[in-house]
Coordinates of N, CA and C and ligand atoms in Angstrom, one line a residue:
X1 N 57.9 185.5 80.7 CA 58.3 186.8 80.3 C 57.2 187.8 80.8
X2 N 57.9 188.7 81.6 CA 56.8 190.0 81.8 C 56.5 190.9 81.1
X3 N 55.3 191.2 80.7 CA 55.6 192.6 79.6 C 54.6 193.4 80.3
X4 N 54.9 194.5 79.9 CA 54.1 195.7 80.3 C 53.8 197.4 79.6
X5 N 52.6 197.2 78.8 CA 52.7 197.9 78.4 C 52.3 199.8 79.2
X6 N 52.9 200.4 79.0 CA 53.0 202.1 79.2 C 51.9 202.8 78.7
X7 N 50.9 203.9 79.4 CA 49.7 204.4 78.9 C 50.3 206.0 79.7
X8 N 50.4 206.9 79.0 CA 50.3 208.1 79.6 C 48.3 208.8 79.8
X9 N 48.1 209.2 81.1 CA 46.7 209.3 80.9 C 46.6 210.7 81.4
X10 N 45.9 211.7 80.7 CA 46.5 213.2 80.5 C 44.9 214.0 81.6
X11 N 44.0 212.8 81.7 CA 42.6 213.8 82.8 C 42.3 212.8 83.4
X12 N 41.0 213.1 84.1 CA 40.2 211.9 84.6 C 39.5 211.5 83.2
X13 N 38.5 212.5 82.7 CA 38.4 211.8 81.2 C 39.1 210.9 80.7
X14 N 40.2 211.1 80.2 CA 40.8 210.0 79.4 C 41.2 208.3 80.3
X15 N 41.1 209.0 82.3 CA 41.1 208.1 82.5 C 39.8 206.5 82.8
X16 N 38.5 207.6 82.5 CA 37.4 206.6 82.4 C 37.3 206.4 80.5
X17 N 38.3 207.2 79.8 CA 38.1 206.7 78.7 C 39.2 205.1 78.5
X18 N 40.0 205.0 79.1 CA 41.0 203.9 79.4 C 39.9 202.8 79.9
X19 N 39.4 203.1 81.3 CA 38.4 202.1 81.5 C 37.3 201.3 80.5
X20 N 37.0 202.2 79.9 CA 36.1 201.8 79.0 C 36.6 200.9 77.6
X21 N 38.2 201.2 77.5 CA 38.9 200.1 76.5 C 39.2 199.1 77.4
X22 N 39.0 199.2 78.8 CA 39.7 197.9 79.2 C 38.3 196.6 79.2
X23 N 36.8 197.5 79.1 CA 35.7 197.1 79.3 C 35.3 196.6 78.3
X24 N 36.1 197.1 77.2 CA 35.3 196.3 75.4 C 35.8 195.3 75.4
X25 N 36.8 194.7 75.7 CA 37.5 193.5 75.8 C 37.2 192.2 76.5
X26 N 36.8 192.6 78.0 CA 36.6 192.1 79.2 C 35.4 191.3 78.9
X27 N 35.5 189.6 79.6 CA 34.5 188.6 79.7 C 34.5 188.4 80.9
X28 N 33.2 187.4 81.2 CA 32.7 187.0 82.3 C 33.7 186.2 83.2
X29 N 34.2 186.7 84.2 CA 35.3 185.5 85.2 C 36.7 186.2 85.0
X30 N 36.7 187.6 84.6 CA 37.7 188.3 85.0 C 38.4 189.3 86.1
X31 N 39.9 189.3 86.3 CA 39.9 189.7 87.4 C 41.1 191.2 87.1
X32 N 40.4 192.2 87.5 CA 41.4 193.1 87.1 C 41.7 193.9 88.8
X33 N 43.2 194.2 88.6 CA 43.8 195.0 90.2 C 44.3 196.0 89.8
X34 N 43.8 196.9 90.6 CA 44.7 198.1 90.9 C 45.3 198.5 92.0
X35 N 46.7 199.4 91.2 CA 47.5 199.1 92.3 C 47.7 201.3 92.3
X36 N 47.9 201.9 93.8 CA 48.4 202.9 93.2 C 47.9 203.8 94.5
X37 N 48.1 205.2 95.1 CA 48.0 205.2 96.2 C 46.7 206.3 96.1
X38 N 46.7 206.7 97.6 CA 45.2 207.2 97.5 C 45.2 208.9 96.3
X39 N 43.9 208.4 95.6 CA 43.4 209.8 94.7 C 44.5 209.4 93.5
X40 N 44.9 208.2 92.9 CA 45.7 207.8 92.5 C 44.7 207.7 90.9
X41 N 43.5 207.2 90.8 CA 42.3 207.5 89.7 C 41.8 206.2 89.7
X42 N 41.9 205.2 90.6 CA 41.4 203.6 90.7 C 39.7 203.8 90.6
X43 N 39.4 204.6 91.2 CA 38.2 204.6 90.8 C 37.7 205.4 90.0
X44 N 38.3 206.3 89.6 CA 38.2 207.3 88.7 C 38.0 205.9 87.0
X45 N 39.3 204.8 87.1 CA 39.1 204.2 86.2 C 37.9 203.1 85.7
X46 N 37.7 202.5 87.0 CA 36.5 201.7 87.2 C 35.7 202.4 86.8
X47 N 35.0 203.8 87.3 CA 34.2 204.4 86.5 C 33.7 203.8 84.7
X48 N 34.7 204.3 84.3 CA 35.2 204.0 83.0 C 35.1 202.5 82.6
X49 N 35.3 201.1 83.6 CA 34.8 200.0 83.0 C 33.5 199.6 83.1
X50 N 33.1 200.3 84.3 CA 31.6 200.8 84.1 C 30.8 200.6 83.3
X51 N 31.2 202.1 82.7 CA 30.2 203.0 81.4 C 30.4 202.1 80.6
X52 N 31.7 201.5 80.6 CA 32.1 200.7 79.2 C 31.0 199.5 79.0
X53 N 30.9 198.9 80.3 CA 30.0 197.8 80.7 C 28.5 198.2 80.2
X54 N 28.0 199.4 80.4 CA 26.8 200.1 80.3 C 26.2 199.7 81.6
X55 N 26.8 199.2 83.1 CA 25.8 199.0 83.9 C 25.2 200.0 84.3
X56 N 24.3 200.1 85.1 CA 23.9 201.1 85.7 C 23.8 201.0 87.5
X57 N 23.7 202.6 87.8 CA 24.2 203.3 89.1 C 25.5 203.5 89.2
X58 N 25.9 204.7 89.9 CA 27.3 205.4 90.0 C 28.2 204.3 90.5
X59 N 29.4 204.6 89.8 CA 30.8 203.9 90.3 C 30.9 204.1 91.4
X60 N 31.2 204.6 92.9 CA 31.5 205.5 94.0 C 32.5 204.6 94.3
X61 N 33.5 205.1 95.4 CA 34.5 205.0 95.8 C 34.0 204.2 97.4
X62 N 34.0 202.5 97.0 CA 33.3 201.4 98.3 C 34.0 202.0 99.6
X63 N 33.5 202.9 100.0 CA 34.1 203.7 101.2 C 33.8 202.6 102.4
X64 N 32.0 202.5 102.4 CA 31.0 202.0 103.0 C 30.6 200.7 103.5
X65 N 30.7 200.4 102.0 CA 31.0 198.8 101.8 C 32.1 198.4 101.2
X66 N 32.4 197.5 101.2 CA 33.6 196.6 101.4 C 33.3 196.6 99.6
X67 N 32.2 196.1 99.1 CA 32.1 195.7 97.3 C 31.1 196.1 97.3
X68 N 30.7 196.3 95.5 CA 29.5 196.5 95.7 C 29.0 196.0 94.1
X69 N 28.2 195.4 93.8 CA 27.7 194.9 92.6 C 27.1 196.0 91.6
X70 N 27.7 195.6 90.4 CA 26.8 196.7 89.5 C 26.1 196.0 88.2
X71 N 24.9 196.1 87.8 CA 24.1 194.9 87.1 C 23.6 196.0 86.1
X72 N 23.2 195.3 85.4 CA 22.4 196.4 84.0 C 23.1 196.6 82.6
X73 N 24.2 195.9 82.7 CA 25.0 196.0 81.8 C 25.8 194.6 80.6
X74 N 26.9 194.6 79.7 CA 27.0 193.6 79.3 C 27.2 192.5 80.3
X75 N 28.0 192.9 81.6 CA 28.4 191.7 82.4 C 28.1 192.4 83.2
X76 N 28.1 191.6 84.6 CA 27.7 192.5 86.0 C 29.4 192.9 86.1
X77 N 29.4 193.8 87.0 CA 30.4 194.4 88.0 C 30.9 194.3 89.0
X78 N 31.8 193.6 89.4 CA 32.1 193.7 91.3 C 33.0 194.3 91.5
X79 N 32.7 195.5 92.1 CA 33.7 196.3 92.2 C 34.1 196.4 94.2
X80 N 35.4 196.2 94.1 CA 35.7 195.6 95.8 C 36.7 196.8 96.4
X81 N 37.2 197.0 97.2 CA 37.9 197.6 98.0 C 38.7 196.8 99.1
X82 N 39.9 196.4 98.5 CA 40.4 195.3 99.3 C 41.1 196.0 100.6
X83 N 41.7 197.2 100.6 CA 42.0 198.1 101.6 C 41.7 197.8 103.3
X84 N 40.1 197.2 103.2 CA 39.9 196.9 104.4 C 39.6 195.5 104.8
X85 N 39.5 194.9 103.7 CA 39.5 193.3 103.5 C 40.9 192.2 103.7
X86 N 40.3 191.5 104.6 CA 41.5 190.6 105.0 C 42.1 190.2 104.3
X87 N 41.4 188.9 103.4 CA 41.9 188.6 102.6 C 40.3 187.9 101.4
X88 N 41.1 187.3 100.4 CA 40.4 187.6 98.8 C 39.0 186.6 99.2
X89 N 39.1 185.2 100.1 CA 38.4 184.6 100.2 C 36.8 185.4 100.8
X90 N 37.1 186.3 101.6 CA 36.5 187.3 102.2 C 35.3 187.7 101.0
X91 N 36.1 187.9 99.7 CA 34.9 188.9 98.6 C 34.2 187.5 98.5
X92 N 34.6 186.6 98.2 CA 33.5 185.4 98.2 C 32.8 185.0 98.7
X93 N 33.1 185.4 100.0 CA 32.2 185.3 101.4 C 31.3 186.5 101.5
X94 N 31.3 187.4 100.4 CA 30.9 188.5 101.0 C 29.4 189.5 100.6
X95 N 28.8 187.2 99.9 CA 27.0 187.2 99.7 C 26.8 188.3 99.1
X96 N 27.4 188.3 97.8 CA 27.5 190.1 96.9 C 25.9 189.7 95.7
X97 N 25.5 188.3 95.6 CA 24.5 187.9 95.1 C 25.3 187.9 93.6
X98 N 26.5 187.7 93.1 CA 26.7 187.6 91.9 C 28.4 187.2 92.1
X99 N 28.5 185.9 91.0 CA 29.3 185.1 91.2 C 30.7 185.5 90.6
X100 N 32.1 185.4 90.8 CA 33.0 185.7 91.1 C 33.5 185.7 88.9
X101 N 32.5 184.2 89.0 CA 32.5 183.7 87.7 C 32.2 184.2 86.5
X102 N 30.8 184.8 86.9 CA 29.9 185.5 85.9 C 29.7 187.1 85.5
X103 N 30.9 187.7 86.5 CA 31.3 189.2 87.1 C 32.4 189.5 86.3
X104 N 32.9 190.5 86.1 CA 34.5 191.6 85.3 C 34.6 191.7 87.7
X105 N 35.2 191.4 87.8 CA 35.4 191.7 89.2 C 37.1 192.8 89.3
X106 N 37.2 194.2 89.8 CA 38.1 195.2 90.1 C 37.7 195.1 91.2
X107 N 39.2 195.4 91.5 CA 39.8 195.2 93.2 C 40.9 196.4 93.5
X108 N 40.5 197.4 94.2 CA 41.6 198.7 94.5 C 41.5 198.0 95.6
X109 N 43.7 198.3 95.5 CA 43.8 197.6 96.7 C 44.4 196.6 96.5
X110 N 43.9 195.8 95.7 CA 44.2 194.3 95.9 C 45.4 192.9 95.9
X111 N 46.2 194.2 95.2 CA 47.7 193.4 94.9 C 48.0 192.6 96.1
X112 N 48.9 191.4 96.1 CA 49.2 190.5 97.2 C 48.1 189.7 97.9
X113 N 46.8 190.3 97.3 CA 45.4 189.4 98.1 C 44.8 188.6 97.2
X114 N 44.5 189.0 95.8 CA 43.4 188.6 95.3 C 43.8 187.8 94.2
X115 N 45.2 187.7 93.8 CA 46.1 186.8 93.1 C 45.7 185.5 93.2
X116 N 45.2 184.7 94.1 CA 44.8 183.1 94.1 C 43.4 182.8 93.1
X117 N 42.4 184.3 93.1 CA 41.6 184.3 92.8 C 40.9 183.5 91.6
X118 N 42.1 184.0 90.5 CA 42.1 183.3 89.1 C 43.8 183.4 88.6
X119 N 43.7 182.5 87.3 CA 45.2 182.2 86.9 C 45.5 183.1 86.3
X120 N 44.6 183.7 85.1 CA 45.1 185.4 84.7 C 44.5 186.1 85.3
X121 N 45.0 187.7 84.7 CA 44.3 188.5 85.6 C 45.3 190.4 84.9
X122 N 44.4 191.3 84.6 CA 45.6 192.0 84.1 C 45.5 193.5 85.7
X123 N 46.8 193.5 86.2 CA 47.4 194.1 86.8 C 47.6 195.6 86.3
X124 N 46.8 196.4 86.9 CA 47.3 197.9 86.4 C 47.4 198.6 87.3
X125 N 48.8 199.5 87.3 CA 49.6 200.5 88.1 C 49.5 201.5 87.8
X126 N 49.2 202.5 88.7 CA 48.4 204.0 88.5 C 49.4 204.9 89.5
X127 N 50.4 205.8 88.4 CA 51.5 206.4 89.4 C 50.9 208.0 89.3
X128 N 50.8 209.0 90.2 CA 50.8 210.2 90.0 C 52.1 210.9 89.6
X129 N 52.0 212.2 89.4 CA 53.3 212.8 89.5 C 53.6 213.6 90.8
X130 N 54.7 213.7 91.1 CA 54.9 214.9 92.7 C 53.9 215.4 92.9
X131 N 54.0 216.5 91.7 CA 52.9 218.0 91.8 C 51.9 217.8 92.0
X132 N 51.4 218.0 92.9 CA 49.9 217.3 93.2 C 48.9 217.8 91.9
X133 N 49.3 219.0 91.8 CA 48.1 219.3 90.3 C 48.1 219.1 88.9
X134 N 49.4 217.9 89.0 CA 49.7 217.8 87.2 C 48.5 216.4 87.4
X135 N 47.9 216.6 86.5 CA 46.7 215.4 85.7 C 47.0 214.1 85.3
X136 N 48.4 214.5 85.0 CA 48.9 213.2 84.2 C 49.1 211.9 85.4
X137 N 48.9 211.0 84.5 CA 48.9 209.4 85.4 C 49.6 208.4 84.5
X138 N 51.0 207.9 84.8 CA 51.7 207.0 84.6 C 50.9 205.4 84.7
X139 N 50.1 205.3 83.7 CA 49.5 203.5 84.1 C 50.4 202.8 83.1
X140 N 50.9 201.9 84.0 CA 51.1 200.6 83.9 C 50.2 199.1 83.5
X141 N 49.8 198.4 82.3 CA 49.1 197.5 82.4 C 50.3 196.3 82.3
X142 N 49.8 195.5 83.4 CA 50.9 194.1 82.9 C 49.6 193.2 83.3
X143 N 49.6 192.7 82.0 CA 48.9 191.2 81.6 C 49.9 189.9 82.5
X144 N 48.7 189.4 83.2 CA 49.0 188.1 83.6 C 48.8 186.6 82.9
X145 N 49.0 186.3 82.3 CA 47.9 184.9 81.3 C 48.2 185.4 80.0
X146 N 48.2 184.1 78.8 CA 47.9 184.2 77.5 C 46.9 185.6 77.3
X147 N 46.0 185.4 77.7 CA 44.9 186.1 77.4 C 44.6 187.9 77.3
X148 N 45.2 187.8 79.0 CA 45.1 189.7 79.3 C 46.5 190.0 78.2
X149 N 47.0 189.2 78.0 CA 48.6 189.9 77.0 C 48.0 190.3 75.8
X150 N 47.4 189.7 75.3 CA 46.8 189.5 74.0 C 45.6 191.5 73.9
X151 N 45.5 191.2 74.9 CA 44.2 192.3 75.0 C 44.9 193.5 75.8
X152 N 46.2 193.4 76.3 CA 46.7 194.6 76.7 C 47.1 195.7 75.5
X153 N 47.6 195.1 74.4 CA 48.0 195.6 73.2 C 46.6 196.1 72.8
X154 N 45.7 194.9 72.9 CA 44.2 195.6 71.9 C 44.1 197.2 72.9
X155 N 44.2 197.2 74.0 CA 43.3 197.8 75.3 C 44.1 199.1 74.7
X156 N 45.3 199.0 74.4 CA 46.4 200.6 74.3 C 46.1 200.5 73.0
X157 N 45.9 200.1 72.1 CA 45.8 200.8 70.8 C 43.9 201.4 70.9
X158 N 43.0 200.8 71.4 CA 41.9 202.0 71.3 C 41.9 203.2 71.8
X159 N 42.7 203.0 73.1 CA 43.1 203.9 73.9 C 43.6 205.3 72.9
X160 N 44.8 204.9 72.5 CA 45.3 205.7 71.8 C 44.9 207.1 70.5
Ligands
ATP201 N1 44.5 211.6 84.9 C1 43.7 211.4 85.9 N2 43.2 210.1 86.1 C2 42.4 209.9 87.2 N3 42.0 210.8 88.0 C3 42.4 212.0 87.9 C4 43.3 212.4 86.8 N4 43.5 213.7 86.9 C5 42.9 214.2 88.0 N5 42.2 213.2 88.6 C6 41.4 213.3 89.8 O1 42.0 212.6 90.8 C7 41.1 212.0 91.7 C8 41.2 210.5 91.6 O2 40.4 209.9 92.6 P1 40.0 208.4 92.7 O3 38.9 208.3 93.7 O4 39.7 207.8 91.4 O5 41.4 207.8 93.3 P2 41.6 206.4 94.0 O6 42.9 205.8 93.4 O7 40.4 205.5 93.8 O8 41.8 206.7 95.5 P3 41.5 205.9 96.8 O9 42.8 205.2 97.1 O10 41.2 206.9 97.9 O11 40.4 204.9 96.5 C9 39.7 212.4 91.2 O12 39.3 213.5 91.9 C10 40.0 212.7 89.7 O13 39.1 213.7 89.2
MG202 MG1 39.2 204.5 95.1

């Protein structure tokens, strides 16, 4: 059974405030995707698992690099950009100096790539509206595994 829970997200604020519930939750050897098109807030949210994380140095948008590690915090960070990445084996290949295991690992981009990676994994869908200037962002979380289902519900009620 798929379920999916519905988040209306009304700024970029509330959307690094979403990041940061998805961050209180999150352990070592997780894999979270976003899916959603450009300026869509993927990184706008990562931001947000970030802070939540307390690593330190800015989120930015891996224009440059393909991932980029973020340490300082409860767990490290791998934050990737699959967009120009072949495929998932690649981020493992891609000598980030921290282990796929030991990392909250986000992936814009990554849907259809990074799926072999691990057996759960929670899936989140970031829709805009038409109007280019309405704020609002339609997210989607669908939990993959016992586990992300369990914490999709925790993730929307702090949210809330
Ligand atoms: N509710 C919202 N959630 C997220 N971002 C928002 C929201 N409202 C406005 N924004 C703005 O939209 C932009 C989102 O940019 P962001 O870089 O996060 O998108 P992205 O999905 O990562 O794009 P890309 O595909 O280019 O990587 C930011 O400028 C942000 O301030
Ligand atoms: Mg981005």
């Amino acid at each position: 059974m798929t379920i999916e829970v519905p988040i209306a997200v009304q700024s970029a604020d509330g959307m690094r405030r979403l990041g940061a519930a998805i961050a209180a939750v999150a352990q070592p050897g997780d894999l979270v995707v976003l899916t959603g098109e450009l300026g869509a807030g993927k990184t706008t949210l990562t931001q947000g698992i970030g802070a939540g994380l307390g690593v330190s140095g800015d989120v930015l948008s891996p224009t440059f690099v393909i991932a980029r590690v973020h340490r300082g915090g409860r767990i490290p960070l791998v934050h990737a950009d699959a967009y120009r990445l072949g495929s998932v084996e690649e981020i493992d290949d891609l000598d980030l100096d921290a282990s796929l295991d030991e990392s909250v690992t986000v992936v814009e981009w990554g849907a259809g790539l990074v799926e072999r990676l691990t057996g759960d994994r929670l899936d989140v869908l970031i829709a805009r509206s038409p109007d280019d200037n309405d704020e609002m962002r339609s997210v989607s979380l669908r939990p993959v595994g016992e586990i992300w289902t369990a914490r999709a519900a925790a993730i929307a009620r702090t949210f809330a």
